[in-house]
Amino acid sequence: MEFGNEVVTRAHVRDVALPGGAGTLALITLDNGFDHSKPNTFGPASIAGFHAAVDAVRARAEAGEISAVAVTGKPFIFAVGADLTGVPLITQREQAIAVARSGHAAFAAFADLPVPTFAFVNGAAMGGGVELALSATYRTISAGVPAVALPEVFLGLVPGWGGCWMLPNLVGVENALKVIIENPLSQNRMLRGPEALTLGLADAMFEPADFLERSIEWAAAVVTGALTVDRPEVDRDEGTWSTAVAKARAFADLKTGRQARSPYAALDLVAAARTAPRDEGFAAEDEALADLIMSDEMRAGLYAFELVQKRAKRPAGAPDKALARRVTKVGVVGAGLMASQLALLFIQRLQVPVVLTDIDDERVARGVGYVHAELEKLAGKGRLGPDRLNRYRGLVSGSTSKAGFADADFVIEAVFEEMSVKKQVFAELEEITSPECVFATNTSSLSISEMASELEHPERVVGFHFFNPVAVMPLLEIIPGRQTDEATLATAFAVGRELRKTCILAADRPSFIVNRLLGRFMGEAARILDEGTPIEVVDRAFAGLAPMPPFVLIGLVGPAIALHNGETLVRAFPDRFYASPTLQRLVEARLPGFYDLSSGRPVLLPEAAALIEQPSDPVVLDVREVRARVLAVLADEARRMLDEEVAQSPMDIDLAMITGAGFQFWNGGITPLLDRTGVAEKVTGHRFLPPGLSTLPS
């Protein structure tokens, strides 16, 4: 089949004379004609073009004209896998299996060339790009490669162009499952070049500056026999293999609650790869991939992918970019952990002077010291050169006085989450700064309009809500108050873009988008606990729905913050939000959470267990009942938020929950899950999304 709008990745072939009399290398360069911002992908035409290039070099290899074949990518990009934009055009299983078979055929043709084959992985490699590299006899990788991954399970697919068979047979089952199962289910973690080398995905690594030249020299040495590539023998013991698969299956259970098909399909393929011949393994991948392409789970994953790749770049409701003011200096009020993280981000992305303030010299020094220490860590990892390190260090300063904000264009407060404190900060700032200076607040729940209400220039105040940890979580909720003007809002969106955040417009309603939905589901979870359902049952019900169980999440965000958010929402909506007496007691006892997380697995603290409400007439639910009740309140709250125009559309709710709370791609965030389970219609009377947008076409 054809994808009508496919951006075709061409396979350009040129001859390279190998040094040392090693003969001629046919070098295939993958290039779609765009810069690195539009990576190489494989749609049907791209696969066909690559296969044709391989057929041409095969004829030359058989004629003795070439001694080796290599494939590499355009600058900064090797290839990032299948072209997902055409998947909505696949409406029949026969089309899906044809796509699977065409990829296998092209990569197998490359693997079966009668001369040594090489993959020179010069840049980002994901999915089918990794599988192409695995098809080569030998692989080199650049030390600067930022991302190597098989992310298919994250999207509701399996590595279906050879990954489930080739990878365990190359690097062993444990390392393979780390890449195929563990990393995708851990918020789609990527490997860097050195990590990929350590796992065995590459045979040699070279620095980016002369990567291609060094790779060609290395290939010449391999071709002549001057260099022998040694790899550890793969342990094919049945017990070892089965134990690794069982361990990965338990990990998938923990992460998905068996609510997703794709991890288990991948596990079955990897389990079979121990003994299955290549053709049999590839045929099994064809069938699994076709089944998953024709599933609502994968279509929800594709919907989520489109949100993150496209909608995130064009925020709904953002004003005209031309209205944005230039920001040449930033002030940060507060020098605690959140404020220090913000300062670090502004320095790295905006590369302008940043001034931190706090109430005493010790706190200021600690905040500036944090920024310096984090920059030193980046330098130690080779991600920051000496010149840039010194320049960045010089951009941050601290003071107990706000006088340094006089010429700032953008000041953000990250002080205690109390309205009177924030009002006082802004009142003090207004006496120092110019009327055009933007006042941003990192509040997670308080009213922007009220915060600005006593200022001479309330139009300059805007909500600028980050998620913790700041460097990791992509979401930035931008919230205008009643009097926020277009220039302030445009400046906020422009700064957010420069910070490389996913900016979403939210209305000035309590807790905005993410924390309001989290507050409803965590409040309902707490209510169910306090009514008598054991904590382990409640937590288990959230597997595959939220990125972590609610009572584990409380330990990460902090019980006091969780309680504050809950109480804010109870004051606003007392009819449906819940402030848990158990959580209140946990805060009063100054416990860090319900669980000890030091071992990497949650262990219930006995002193926390003793604080859990003990009802006289307990109502004990099972996992299915807990899940049904929580999904129902999520559907109810999401519909109310849309009716109140807190979010622009269901797509913004999903994008926010994915990028701010880590909700799964294969659920599409939250509204596709509510639609496909029937909960949306049962609770609210209708679907959130039209049929076919996040599901199979009808």
mmCIF file with all atom_site columns, N, CA and C in Angstrom, residues 351-401:
data_model
loop_
_atom_site.group_PDB
_atom_site.id
_atom_site.type_symbol
_atom_site.label_atom_id
_atom_site.label_alt_id
_atom_site.label_comp_id
_atom_site.label_asym_id
_atom_site.label_entity_id
_atom_site.label_seq_id
_atom_site.pdbx_PDB_ins_code
_atom_site.Cartn_x
_atom_site.Cartn_y
_atom_site.Cartn_z
_atom_site.occupancy
_atom_site.B_iso_or_equiv
_atom_site.pdbx_formal_charge
_atom_site.auth_seq_id
_atom_site.auth_comp_id
_atom_site.auth_asym_id
_atom_site.auth_atom_id
_atom_site.pdbx_PDB_model_num
ATOM 1   N N  . GLN A 1 351 ? 19.698 31.339 28.181 1.00 0.00 ? 351 GLN A N  1
ATOM 2   C CA . GLN A 1 351 ? 21.077 31.832 28.198 1.00 0.00 ? 351 GLN A CA 1
ATOM 3   C C  . GLN A 1 351 ? 21.124 33.339 28.461 1.00 0.00 ? 351 GLN A C  1
ATOM 4   N N  . VAL A 1 352 ? 20.364 33.754 29.476 1.00 0.00 ? 352 VAL A N  1
ATOM 5   C CA . VAL A 1 352 ? 20.345 35.150 29.917 1.00 0.00 ? 352 VAL A CA 1
ATOM 6   C C  . VAL A 1 352 ? 20.654 35.185 31.413 1.00 0.00 ? 352 VAL A C  1
ATOM 7   N N  . PRO A 1 353 ? 21.036 36.351 31.955 1.00 0.00 ? 353 PRO A N  1
ATOM 8   C CA . PRO A 1 353 ? 21.288 36.440 33.401 1.00 0.00 ? 353 PRO A CA 1
ATOM 9   C C  . PRO A 1 353 ? 20.045 36.072 34.210 1.00 0.00 ? 353 PRO A C  1
ATOM 10  N N  . VAL A 1 354 ? 20.260 35.321 35.277 1.00 0.00 ? 354 VAL A N  1
ATOM 11  C CA . VAL A 1 354 ? 19.180 34.909 36.174 1.00 0.00 ? 354 VAL A CA 1
ATOM 12  C C  . VAL A 1 354 ? 19.584 35.268 37.600 1.00 0.00 ? 354 VAL A C  1
ATOM 13  N N  . VAL A 1 355 ? 18.703 35.981 38.303 1.00 0.00 ? 355 VAL A N  1
ATOM 14  C CA . VAL A 1 355 ? 18.956 36.389 39.681 1.00 0.00 ? 355 VAL A CA 1
ATOM 15  C C  . VAL A 1 355 ? 17.989 35.646 40.600 1.00 0.00 ? 355 VAL A C  1
ATOM 16  N N  . LEU A 1 356 ? 18.535 34.937 41.601 1.00 0.00 ? 356 LEU A N  1
ATOM 17  C CA . LEU A 1 356 ? 17.748 34.255 42.626 1.00 0.00 ? 356 LEU A CA 1
ATOM 18  C C  . LEU A 1 356 ? 17.700 35.121 43.881 1.00 0.00 ? 356 LEU A C  1
ATOM 19  N N  . THR A 1 357 ? 16.544 35.201 44.524 1.00 0.00 ? 357 THR A N  1
ATOM 20  C CA . THR A 1 357 ? 16.482 35.886 45.822 1.00 0.00 ? 357 THR A CA 1
ATOM 21  C C  . THR A 1 357 ? 15.791 34.980 46.837 1.00 0.00 ? 357 THR A C  1
ATOM 22  N N  . ASP A 1 358 ? 16.164 35.198 48.107 1.00 0.00 ? 358 ASP A N  1
ATOM 23  C CA . ASP A 1 358 ? 15.477 34.525 49.205 1.00 0.00 ? 358 ASP A CA 1
ATOM 24  C C  . ASP A 1 358 ? 15.676 35.356 50.463 1.00 0.00 ? 358 ASP A C  1
ATOM 25  N N  . ILE A 1 359 ? 15.149 34.875 51.590 1.00 0.00 ? 359 ILE A N  1
ATOM 26  C CA . ILE A 1 359 ? 15.085 35.719 52.784 1.00 0.00 ? 359 ILE A CA 1
ATOM 27  C C  . ILE A 1 359 ? 16.397 35.801 53.557 1.00 0.00 ? 359 ILE A C  1
ATOM 28  N N  . ASP A 1 360 ? 17.342 34.886 53.304 1.00 0.00 ? 360 ASP A N  1
ATOM 29  C CA . ASP A 1 360 ? 18.628 34.995 54.004 1.00 0.00 ? 360 ASP A CA 1
ATOM 30  C C  . ASP A 1 360 ? 19.755 34.493 53.101 1.00 0.00 ? 360 ASP A C  1
ATOM 31  N N  . ASP A 1 361 ? 20.982 34.857 53.475 1.00 0.00 ? 361 ASP A N  1
ATOM 32  C CA . ASP A 1 361 ? 22.156 34.543 52.659 1.00 0.00 ? 361 ASP A CA 1
ATOM 33  C C  . ASP A 1 361 ? 22.375 33.042 52.519 1.00 0.00 ? 361 ASP A C  1
ATOM 34  N N  . GLU A 1 362 ? 22.065 32.298 53.585 1.00 0.00 ? 362 GLU A N  1
ATOM 35  C CA . GLU A 1 362 ? 22.296 30.849 53.544 1.00 0.00 ? 362 GLU A CA 1
ATOM 36  C C  . GLU A 1 362 ? 21.437 30.185 52.461 1.00 0.00 ? 362 GLU A C  1
ATOM 37  N N  . ARG A 1 363 ? 20.181 30.583 52.384 1.00 0.00 ? 363 ARG A N  1
ATOM 38  C CA . ARG A 1 363 ? 19.294 29.994 51.380 1.00 0.00 ? 363 ARG A CA 1
ATOM 39  C C  . ARG A 1 363 ? 19.701 30.417 49.968 1.00 0.00 ? 363 ARG A C  1
ATOM 40  N N  . VAL A 1 364 ? 20.092 31.663 49.829 1.00 0.00 ? 364 VAL A N  1
ATOM 41  C CA . VAL A 1 364 ? 20.541 32.136 48.524 1.00 0.00 ? 364 VAL A CA 1
ATOM 42  C C  . VAL A 1 364 ? 21.767 31.351 48.072 1.00 0.00 ? 364 VAL A C  1
ATOM 43  N N  . ALA A 1 365 ? 22.729 31.195 48.978 1.00 0.00 ? 365 ALA A N  1
ATOM 44  C CA . ALA A 1 365 ? 23.960 30.466 48.636 1.00 0.00 ? 365 ALA A CA 1
ATOM 45  C C  . ALA A 1 365 ? 23.650 29.022 48.272 1.00 0.00 ? 365 ALA A C  1
ATOM 46  N N  . ARG A 1 366 ? 22.682 28.434 48.985 1.00 0.00 ? 366 ARG A N  1
ATOM 47  C CA . ARG A 1 366 ? 22.317 27.049 48.690 1.00 0.00 ? 366 ARG A CA 1
ATOM 48  C C  . ARG A 1 366 ? 21.689 26.946 47.295 1.00 0.00 ? 366 ARG A C  1
ATOM 49  N N  . GLY A 1 367 ? 20.850 27.927 46.940 1.00 0.00 ? 367 GLY A N  1
ATOM 50  C CA . GLY A 1 367 ? 20.214 27.912 45.625 1.00 0.00 ? 367 GLY A CA 1
ATOM 51  C C  . GLY A 1 367 ? 21.213 28.086 44.494 1.00 0.00 ? 367 GLY A C  1
ATOM 52  N N  . VAL A 1 368 ? 22.093 29.077 44.624 1.00 0.00 ? 368 VAL A N  1
ATOM 53  C CA . VAL A 1 368 ? 23.122 29.293 43.602 1.00 0.00 ? 368 VAL A CA 1
ATOM 54  C C  . VAL A 1 368 ? 24.055 28.087 43.547 1.00 0.00 ? 368 VAL A C  1
ATOM 55  N N  . GLY A 1 369 ? 24.376 27.536 44.705 1.00 0.00 ? 369 GLY A N  1
ATOM 56  C CA . GLY A 1 369 ? 25.252 26.357 44.761 1.00 0.00 ? 369 GLY A CA 1
ATOM 57  C C  . GLY A 1 369 ? 24.646 25.164 44.053 1.00 0.00 ? 369 GLY A C  1
ATOM 58  N N  . TYR A 1 370 ? 23.320 25.002 44.173 1.00 0.00 ? 370 TYR A N  1
ATOM 59  C CA . TYR A 1 370 ? 22.640 23.908 43.474 1.00 0.00 ? 370 TYR A CA 1
ATOM 60  C C  . TYR A 1 370 ? 22.827 24.051 41.972 1.00 0.00 ? 370 TYR A C  1
ATOM 61  N N  . VAL A 1 371 ? 22.614 25.266 41.450 1.00 0.00 ? 371 VAL A N  1
ATOM 62  C CA . VAL A 1 371 ? 22.753 25.504 40.017 1.00 0.00 ? 371 VAL A CA 1
ATOM 63  C C  . VAL A 1 371 ? 24.176 25.191 39.570 1.00 0.00 ? 371 VAL A C  1
ATOM 64  N N  . HIS A 1 372 ? 25.173 25.692 40.320 1.00 0.00 ? 372 HIS A N  1
ATOM 65  C CA . HIS A 1 372 ? 26.575 25.426 39.969 1.00 0.00 ? 372 HIS A CA 1
ATOM 66  C C  . HIS A 1 372 ? 26.871 23.930 39.980 1.00 0.00 ? 372 HIS A C  1
ATOM 67  N N  . ALA A 1 373 ? 26.359 23.232 40.996 1.00 0.00 ? 373 ALA A N  1
ATOM 68  C CA . ALA A 1 373 ? 26.633 21.794 41.117 1.00 0.00 ? 373 ALA A CA 1
ATOM 69  C C  . ALA A 1 373 ? 26.026 21.013 39.965 1.00 0.00 ? 373 ALA A C  1
ATOM 70  N N  . GLU A 1 374 ? 24.800 21.384 39.554 1.00 0.00 ? 374 GLU A N  1
ATOM 71  C CA . GLU A 1 374 ? 24.159 20.682 38.443 1.00 0.00 ? 374 GLU A CA 1
ATOM 72  C C  . GLU A 1 374 ? 24.894 20.944 37.130 1.00 0.00 ? 374 GLU A C  1
ATOM 73  N N  . LEU A 1 375 ? 25.386 22.160 36.953 1.00 0.00 ? 375 LEU A N  1
ATOM 74  C CA . LEU A 1 375 ? 26.165 22.463 35.749 1.00 0.00 ? 375 LEU A CA 1
ATOM 75  C C  . LEU A 1 375 ? 27.461 21.657 35.732 1.00 0.00 ? 375 LEU A C  1
ATOM 76  N N  . GLU A 1 376 ? 28.085 21.527 36.894 1.00 0.00 ? 376 GLU A N  1
ATOM 77  C CA . GLU A 1 376 ? 29.318 20.728 36.998 1.00 0.00 ? 376 GLU A CA 1
ATOM 78  C C  . GLU A 1 376 ? 29.043 19.262 36.657 1.00 0.00 ? 376 GLU A C  1
ATOM 79  N N  . LYS A 1 377 ? 27.880 18.749 37.082 1.00 0.00 ? 377 LYS A N  1
ATOM 80  C CA . LYS A 1 377 ? 27.524 17.361 36.752 1.00 0.00 ? 377 LYS A CA 1
ATOM 81  C C  . LYS A 1 377 ? 27.403 17.175 35.247 1.00 0.00 ? 377 LYS A C  1
ATOM 82  N N  . LEU A 1 378 ? 26.751 18.145 34.593 1.00 0.00 ? 378 LEU A N  1
ATOM 83  C CA . LEU A 1 378 ? 26.605 18.067 33.134 1.00 0.00 ? 378 LEU A CA 1
ATOM 84  C C  . LEU A 1 378 ? 27.964 18.106 32.453 1.00 0.00 ? 378 LEU A C  1
ATOM 85  N N  . ALA A 1 379 ? 28.862 18.944 32.967 1.00 0.00 ? 379 ALA A N  1
ATOM 86  C CA . ALA A 1 379 ? 30.213 19.017 32.405 1.00 0.00 ? 379 ALA A CA 1
ATOM 87  C C  . ALA A 1 379 ? 30.948 17.702 32.613 1.00 0.00 ? 379 ALA A C  1
ATOM 88  N N  . GLY A 1 380 ? 30.754 17.104 33.785 1.00 0.00 ? 380 GLY A N  1
ATOM 89  C CA . GLY A 1 380 ? 31.407 15.831 34.079 1.00 0.00 ? 380 GLY A CA 1
ATOM 90  C C  . GLY A 1 380 ? 30.951 14.710 33.180 1.00 0.00 ? 380 GLY A C  1
ATOM 91  N N  . LYS A 1 381 ? 29.716 14.819 32.672 1.00 0.00 ? 381 LYS A N  1
ATOM 92  C CA . LYS A 1 381 ? 29.185 13.807 31.756 1.00 0.00 ? 381 LYS A CA 1
ATOM 93  C C  . LYS A 1 381 ? 29.505 14.122 30.294 1.00 0.00 ? 381 LYS A C  1
ATOM 94  N N  . GLY A 1 382 ? 30.249 15.198 30.080 1.00 0.00 ? 382 GLY A N  1
ATOM 95  C CA . GLY A 1 382 ? 30.619 15.570 28.720 1.00 0.00 ? 382 GLY A CA 1
ATOM 96  C C  . GLY A 1 382 ? 29.526 16.288 27.955 1.00 0.00 ? 382 GLY A C  1
ATOM 97  N N  . ARG A 1 383 ? 28.492 16.734 28.652 1.00 0.00 ? 383 ARG A N  1
ATOM 98  C CA . ARG A 1 383 ? 27.364 17.388 27.976 1.00 0.00 ? 383 ARG A CA 1
ATOM 99  C C  . ARG A 1 383 ? 27.469 18.906 28.005 1.00 0.00 ? 383 ARG A C  1
ATOM 100 N N  . LEU A 1 384 ? 28.550 19.414 28.595 1.00 0.00 ? 384 LEU A N  1
ATOM 101 C CA . LEU A 1 384 ? 28.777 20.841 28.689 1.00 0.00 ? 384 LEU A CA 1
ATOM 102 C C  . LEU A 1 384 ? 30.276 21.077 28.606 1.00 0.00 ? 384 LEU A C  1
ATOM 103 N N  . GLY A 1 385 ? 30.714 21.826 27.597 1.00 0.00 ? 385 GLY A N  1
ATOM 104 C CA . GLY A 1 385 ? 32.138 22.122 27.442 1.00 0.00 ? 385 GLY A CA 1
ATOM 105 C C  . GLY A 1 385 ? 32.609 23.150 28.456 1.00 0.00 ? 385 GLY A C  1
ATOM 106 N N  . PRO A 1 386 ? 33.929 23.288 28.629 1.00 0.00 ? 386 PRO A N  1
ATOM 107 C CA . PRO A 1 386 ? 34.483 24.224 29.628 1.00 0.00 ? 386 PRO A CA 1
ATOM 108 C C  . PRO A 1 386 ? 34.032 25.664 29.408 1.00 0.00 ? 386 PRO A C  1
ATOM 109 N N  . ASP A 1 387 ? 34.011 26.124 28.160 1.00 0.00 ? 387 ASP A N  1
ATOM 110 C CA . ASP A 1 387 ? 33.621 27.512 27.889 1.00 0.00 ? 387 ASP A CA 1
ATOM 111 C C  . ASP A 1 387 ? 32.165 27.763 28.261 1.00 0.00 ? 387 ASP A C  1
ATOM 112 N N  . ARG A 1 388 ? 31.306 26.844 27.849 1.00 0.00 ? 388 ARG A N  1
ATOM 113 C CA . ARG A 1 388 ? 29.888 27.015 28.156 1.00 0.00 ? 388 ARG A CA 1
ATOM 114 C C  . ARG A 1 388 ? 29.635 26.882 29.655 1.00 0.00 ? 388 ARG A C  1
ATOM 115 N N  . LEU A 1 389 ? 30.361 25.980 30.311 1.00 0.00 ? 389 LEU A N  1
ATOM 116 C CA . LEU A 1 389 ? 30.227 25.827 31.761 1.00 0.00 ? 389 LEU A CA 1
ATOM 117 C C  . LEU A 1 389 ? 30.529 27.151 32.461 1.00 0.00 ? 389 LEU A C  1
ATOM 118 N N  . ASN A 1 390 ? 31.630 27.775 32.098 1.00 0.00 ? 390 ASN A N  1
ATOM 119 C CA . ASN A 1 390 ? 32.005 29.040 32.733 1.00 0.00 ? 390 ASN A CA 1
ATOM 120 C C  . ASN A 1 390 ? 30.979 30.139 32.426 1.00 0.00 ? 390 ASN A C  1
ATOM 121 N N  . ARG A 1 391 ? 30.509 30.154 31.184 1.00 0.00 ? 391 ARG A N  1
ATOM 122 C CA . ARG A 1 391 ? 29.524 31.175 30.810 1.00 0.00 ? 391 ARG A CA 1
ATOM 123 C C  . ARG A 1 391 ? 28.225 30.976 31.588 1.00 0.00 ? 391 ARG A C  1
ATOM 124 N N  . TYR A 1 392 ? 27.743 29.743 31.686 1.00 0.00 ? 392 TYR A N  1
ATOM 125 C CA . TYR A 1 392 ? 26.512 29.472 32.424 1.00 0.00 ? 392 TYR A CA 1
ATOM 126 C C  . TYR A 1 392 ? 26.667 29.790 33.910 1.00 0.00 ? 392 TYR A C  1
ATOM 127 N N  . ARG A 1 393 ? 27.800 29.425 34.465 1.00 0.00 ? 393 ARG A N  1
ATOM 128 C CA . ARG A 1 393 ? 28.044 29.725 35.893 1.00 0.00 ? 393 ARG A CA 1
ATOM 129 C C  . ARG A 1 393 ? 27.968 31.234 36.136 1.00 0.00 ? 393 ARG A C  1
ATOM 130 N N  . GLY A 1 394 ? 28.480 32.004 35.182 1.00 0.00 ? 394 GLY A N  1
ATOM 131 C CA . GLY A 1 394 ? 28.482 33.449 35.329 1.00 0.00 ? 394 GLY A CA 1
ATOM 132 C C  . GLY A 1 394 ? 27.120 34.091 35.167 1.00 0.00 ? 394 GLY A C  1
ATOM 133 N N  . LEU A 1 395 ? 26.159 33.344 34.607 1.00 0.00 ? 395 LEU A N  1
ATOM 134 C CA . LEU A 1 395 ? 24.831 33.908 34.378 1.00 0.00 ? 395 LEU A CA 1
ATOM 135 C C  . LEU A 1 395 ? 23.959 33.909 35.634 1.00 0.00 ? 395 LEU A C  1
ATOM 136 N N  . VAL A 1 396 ? 24.283 33.067 36.611 1.00 0.00 ? 396 VAL A N  1
ATOM 137 C CA . VAL A 1 396 ? 23.437 32.982 37.800 1.00 0.00 ? 396 VAL A CA 1
ATOM 138 C C  . VAL A 1 396 ? 24.061 33.769 38.950 1.00 0.00 ? 396 VAL A C  1
ATOM 139 N N  . SER A 1 397 ? 23.221 34.513 39.640 1.00 0.00 ? 397 SER A N  1
ATOM 140 C CA . SER A 1 397 ? 23.656 35.241 40.829 1.00 0.00 ? 397 SER A CA 1
ATOM 141 C C  . SER A 1 397 ? 22.532 35.198 41.845 1.00 0.00 ? 397 SER A C  1
ATOM 142 N N  . GLY A 1 398 ? 22.830 35.585 43.076 1.00 0.00 ? 398 GLY A N  1
ATOM 143 C CA . GLY A 1 398 ? 21.828 35.539 44.128 1.00 0.00 ? 398 GLY A CA 1
ATOM 144 C C  . GLY A 1 398 ? 21.945 36.717 45.065 1.00 0.00 ? 398 GLY A C  1
ATOM 145 N N  . SER A 1 399 ? 20.838 37.042 45.729 1.00 0.00 ? 399 SER A N  1
ATOM 146 C CA . SER A 1 399 ? 20.821 38.175 46.645 1.00 0.00 ? 399 SER A CA 1
ATOM 147 C C  . SER A 1 399 ? 19.637 38.037 47.584 1.00 0.00 ? 399 SER A C  1
ATOM 148 N N  . THR A 1 400 ? 19.730 38.685 48.737 1.00 0.00 ? 400 THR A N  1
ATOM 149 C CA . THR A 1 400 ? 18.571 38.765 49.633 1.00 0.00 ? 400 THR A CA 1
ATOM 150 C C  . THR A 1 400 ? 17.702 39.969 49.280 1.00 0.00 ? 400 THR A C  1
ATOM 151 N N  . SER A 1 401 ? 18.194 40.800 48.358 1.00 0.00 ? 401 SER A N  1
ATOM 152 C CA . SER A 1 401 ? 17.459 41.977 47.920 1.00 0.00 ? 401 SER A CA 1
ATOM 153 C C  . SER A 1 401 ? 16.855 41.730 46.540 1.00 0.00 ? 401 SER A C  1
#
